[in-house]
PDB file of C-alpha atoms in Angstrom:
ATOM      1  CA  MET A   1      12.818-111.942  20.966  1.00 50.00           C
ATOM      2  CA  ASN A   2      10.716-113.167  18.039  1.00 65.00           C
ATOM      3  CA  ASN A   3      12.261-110.661  15.610  1.00 88.00           C
ATOM      4  CA  ILE A   4      15.781-112.082  15.670  1.00 94.00           C
ATOM      5  CA  ALA A   5      15.852-112.988  11.957  1.00 94.00           C
ATOM      6  CA  SER A   6      14.666-109.495  11.010  1.00 96.00           C
ATOM      7  CA  LEU A   7      17.258-107.938  13.324  1.00 97.00           C
ATOM      8  CA  LEU A   8      20.070-110.032  11.876  1.00 97.00           C
ATOM      9  CA  VAL A   9      19.143-109.196   8.287  1.00 97.00           C
ATOM     10  CA  LEU A  10      18.807-105.502   9.133  1.00 98.00           C
ATOM     11  CA  LEU A  11      22.235-105.639  10.780  1.00 98.00           C
ATOM     12  CA  PHE A  12      23.663-107.324   7.676  1.00 98.00           C
ATOM     13  CA  LEU A  13      22.159-104.646   5.418  1.00 98.00           C
ATOM     14  CA  ALA A  14      23.216-101.770   7.683  1.00 98.00           C
ATOM     15  CA  ILE A  15      26.806-103.025   7.789  1.00 98.00           C
ATOM     16  CA  THR A  16      26.856-103.686   4.045  1.00 98.00           C
ATOM     17  CA  PHE A  17      25.593-100.273   2.968  1.00 98.00           C
ATOM     18  CA  LEU A  18      27.198 -98.102   5.636  1.00 98.00           C
ATOM     19  CA  MET A  19      30.605 -99.692   4.977  1.00 98.00           C
ATOM     20  CA  SER A  20      30.140 -99.328   1.218  1.00 98.00           C
ATOM     21  CA  ALA A  21      29.144 -95.675   1.618  1.00 98.00           C
ATOM     22  CA  HIS A  22      32.092 -95.089   3.965  1.00 98.00           C
ATOM     23  CA  GLU A  23      34.517 -96.454   1.376  1.00 97.00           C
ATOM     24  CA  LYS A  24      33.023 -94.319  -1.378  1.00 97.00           C
ATOM     25  CA  VAL A  25      33.150 -91.148   0.723  1.00 97.00           C
ATOM     26  CA  PHE A  26      36.660 -91.613   2.102  1.00 98.00           C
ATOM     27  CA  HIS A  27      38.154 -93.100  -1.090  1.00 98.00           C
ATOM     28  CA  TRP A  28      36.130 -91.123  -3.639  1.00 97.00           C
ATOM     29  CA  ASN A  29      38.890 -90.638  -6.224  1.00 97.00           C
ATOM     30  CA  ASP A  30      39.979 -94.287  -6.054  1.00 97.00           C
ATOM     31  CA  THR A  31      36.360 -95.387  -6.397  1.00 97.00           C
ATOM     32  CA  LEU A  32      35.809 -93.172  -9.447  1.00 97.00           C
ATOM     33  CA  THR A  33      39.032 -94.373 -11.077  1.00 96.00           C
ATOM     34  CA  LEU A  34      37.965 -97.992 -10.584  1.00 96.00           C
ATOM     35  CA  LEU A  35      34.424 -97.406 -11.827  1.00 97.00           C
ATOM     36  CA  LYS A  36      35.473 -95.326 -14.835  1.00 96.00           C
ATOM     37  CA  GLY A  37      37.588 -98.259 -15.949  1.00 96.00           C
ATOM     38  CA  HIS A  38      34.787-100.709 -15.225  1.00 96.00           C
ATOM     39  CA  PHE A  39      32.247 -98.733 -17.279  1.00 96.00           C
ATOM     40  CA  LYS A  40      34.555 -97.491 -20.072  1.00 95.00           C
ATOM     41  CA  ASN A  41      32.756 -99.575 -22.725  1.00 94.00           C
ATOM     42  CA  SER A  42      29.225 -99.128 -21.416  1.00 95.00           C
ATOM     43  CA  PRO A  43      26.490 -96.531 -21.895  1.00 95.00           C
ATOM     44  CA  LEU A  44      27.398 -95.226 -18.408  1.00 94.00           C
ATOM     45  CA  LYS A  45      30.944 -94.220 -19.386  1.00 94.00           C
ATOM     46  CA  ASN A  46      30.142 -90.482 -19.280  1.00 96.00           C
ATOM     47  CA  TRP A  47      27.858 -90.753 -16.244  1.00 97.00           C
ATOM     48  CA  VAL A  48      30.072 -92.484 -13.666  1.00 97.00           C
ATOM     49  CA  VAL A  49      30.231 -89.543 -11.255  1.00 97.00           C
ATOM     50  CA  GLN A  50      26.471 -88.978 -11.377  1.00 98.00           C
ATOM     51  CA  VAL A  51      25.405 -92.608 -10.989  1.00 97.00           C
ATOM     52  CA  THR A  52      27.998 -93.184  -8.259  1.00 98.00           C
ATOM     53  CA  THR A  53      26.639 -90.185  -6.367  1.00 98.00           C
ATOM     54  CA  ILE A  54      23.083 -91.494  -6.697  1.00 98.00           C
ATOM     55  CA  LEU A  55      24.187 -94.945  -5.524  1.00 98.00           C
ATOM     56  CA  LEU A  56      26.097 -93.406  -2.601  1.00 98.00           C
ATOM     57  CA  LEU A  57      22.997 -91.482  -1.472  1.00 98.00           C
ATOM     58  CA  THR A  58      20.848 -94.605  -1.790  1.00 98.00           C
ATOM     59  CA  GLU A  59      23.374 -96.614   0.249  1.00 98.00           C
ATOM     60  CA  ILE A  60      23.483 -93.979   3.000  1.00 98.00           C
ATOM     61  CA  ILE A  61      19.702 -93.839   3.198  1.00 98.00           C
ATOM     62  CA  ALA A  62      19.436 -97.645   3.209  1.00 98.00           C
ATOM     63  CA  GLY A  63      22.126 -98.066   5.859  1.00 98.00           C
ATOM     64  CA  VAL A  64      20.744 -95.388   8.162  1.00 98.00           C
ATOM     65  CA  PHE A  65      17.160 -96.643   7.861  1.00 98.00           C
ATOM     66  CA  CYS A  66      18.323-100.201   8.597  1.00 98.00           C
ATOM     67  CA  ALA A  67      20.321 -99.046  11.639  1.00 98.00           C
ATOM     68  CA  VAL A  68      17.411 -96.980  12.959  1.00 98.00           C
ATOM     69  CA  GLY A  69      15.106 -99.895  12.155  1.00 98.00           C
ATOM     70  CA  ILE A  70      17.158-102.155  14.431  1.00 97.00           C
ATOM     71  CA  VAL A  71      16.771 -99.704  17.303  1.00 97.00           C
ATOM     72  CA  GLN A  72      13.074 -99.213  16.614  1.00 97.00           C
ATOM     73  CA  LEU A  73      12.427-102.961  16.453  1.00 96.00           C
ATOM     74  CA  VAL A  74      14.236-103.577  19.748  1.00 94.00           C
ATOM     75  CA  VAL A  75      12.782-100.590  21.605  1.00 95.00           C
ATOM     76  CA  ASN A  76       9.113-100.731  20.662  1.00 94.00           C
ATOM     77  CA  GLY A  77       8.652-103.602  18.210  1.00 93.00           C
ATOM     78  CA  GLU A  78       7.735-101.311  15.326  1.00 95.00           C
ATOM     79  CA  ARG A  79       8.972-102.165  11.856  1.00 96.00           C
ATOM     80  CA  ASN A  80       8.497 -99.134   9.613  1.00 96.00           C
ATOM     81  CA  TYR A  81      12.100 -97.837   9.553  1.00 98.00           C
ATOM     82  CA  GLY A  82      13.448-101.343   9.033  1.00 98.00           C
ATOM     83  CA  TYR A  83      10.994-101.817   6.184  1.00 98.00           C
ATOM     84  CA  TYR A  84      12.102 -98.540   4.570  1.00 98.00           C
ATOM     85  CA  GLY A  85      15.719 -99.601   5.004  1.00 98.00           C
ATOM     86  CA  ALA A  86      15.071-102.973   3.406  1.00 98.00           C
ATOM     87  CA  MET A  87      13.255-101.324   0.492  1.00 98.00           C
ATOM     88  CA  CYS A  88      16.097 -98.840  -0.046  1.00 98.00           C
ATOM     89  CA  SER A  89      18.542-101.756   0.150  1.00 98.00           C
ATOM     90  CA  CYS A  90      16.655-103.512  -2.643  1.00 98.00           C
ATOM     91  CA  ILE A  91      16.757-100.331  -4.710  1.00 98.00           C
ATOM     92  CA  ALA A  92      20.529 -99.950  -4.183  1.00 98.00           C
ATOM     93  CA  ILE A  93      21.138-103.579  -5.142  1.00 98.00           C
ATOM     94  CA  LEU A  94      18.993-103.200  -8.252  1.00 98.00           C
ATOM     95  CA  GLN A  95      20.952-100.063  -9.189  1.00 98.00           C
ATOM     96  CA  MET A  96      24.174-102.077  -8.920  1.00 98.00           C
ATOM     97  CA  LEU A  97      22.640-104.951 -10.891  1.00 98.00           C
ATOM     98  CA  VAL A  98      21.743-102.615 -13.753  1.00 97.00           C
ATOM     99  CA  GLY A  99      25.257-101.186 -13.712  1.00 97.00           C
ATOM    100  CA  GLN A 100      26.846-104.628 -13.806  1.00 97.00           C
ATOM    101  CA  ARG A 101      24.621-105.704 -16.664  1.00 97.00           C
ATOM    102  CA  LEU A 102      25.365-102.536 -18.654  1.00 96.00           C
ATOM    103  CA  ALA A 103      29.090-103.116 -18.099  1.00 96.00           C
ATOM    104  CA  LYS A 104      28.563-106.706 -19.286  1.00 96.00           C
ATOM    105  CA  ASP A 105      30.001-107.942 -15.979  1.00 96.00           C
ATOM    106  CA  TYR A 106      27.758-110.978 -15.698  1.00 96.00           C
ATOM    107  CA  ASP A 107      29.674-112.495 -12.768  1.00 96.00           C
ATOM    108  CA  GLY A 108      29.263-109.232 -10.871  1.00 95.00           C
ATOM    109  CA  ALA A 109      25.557-109.169 -11.736  1.00 96.00           C
ATOM    110  CA  ARG A 110      25.178-112.743 -10.543  1.00 96.00           C
ATOM    111  CA  ASN A 111      26.839-111.824  -7.241  1.00 96.00           C
ATOM    112  CA  MET A 112      24.156-109.188  -6.612  1.00 96.00           C
ATOM    113  CA  VAL A 113      21.743-112.071  -5.959  1.00 96.00           C
ATOM    114  CA  ILE A 114      23.672-112.860  -2.755  1.00 96.00           C
ATOM    115  CA  TYR A 115      22.698-109.436  -1.399  1.00 97.00           C
ATOM    116  CA  PHE A 116      19.259-109.249  -2.975  1.00 98.00           C
ATOM    117  CA  ILE A 117      17.860-112.381  -1.297  1.00 97.00           C
ATOM    118  CA  PRO A 118      18.273-111.173   2.309  1.00 97.00           C
ATOM    119  CA  ALA A 119      17.065-107.689   1.337  1.00 98.00           C
ATOM    120  CA  VAL A 120      13.870-109.119  -0.152  1.00 98.00           C
ATOM    121  CA  LEU A 121      13.430-111.388   2.888  1.00 96.00           C
ATOM    122  CA  ALA A 122      13.700-108.319   5.110  1.00 96.00           C
ATOM    123  CA  VAL A 123      11.047-106.522   3.055  1.00 97.00           C
ATOM    124  CA  TYR A 124       8.774-109.555   3.412  1.00 96.00           C
ATOM    125  CA  TRP A 125       9.379-110.048   7.154  1.00 94.00           C
ATOM    126  CA  LEU A 126       9.020-106.373   7.986  1.00 96.00           C
ATOM    127  CA  SER A 127       5.926-105.684   5.855  1.00 92.00           C
TER     128      SER A 127
END
């Protein structure tokens, strides 16, 4: 099992994005209320529903690709779905980073680094 680090990072990303998407889907109104308050003084204030929907779709795609990538890596050693999942994870994290910066939430933006590092490592390991 020489792919254990890749598997662990893919599992981390799958859990992160599938759980985040689950919360958005099943607590949509609460999520929008929270985010509308968060972005009330930013250029995104009138676009919260649209950007949240785009982020939700990106998170679902990232989470599913990472989950399928785990199976693919274990079953036949191939890496393409895991790579796509890691790339989509990076895109989702960058979307959140932009949002945090536009909301002038610099602590939140700084916290995105914690998720970005393993996502970039996964892209590197799976490429």
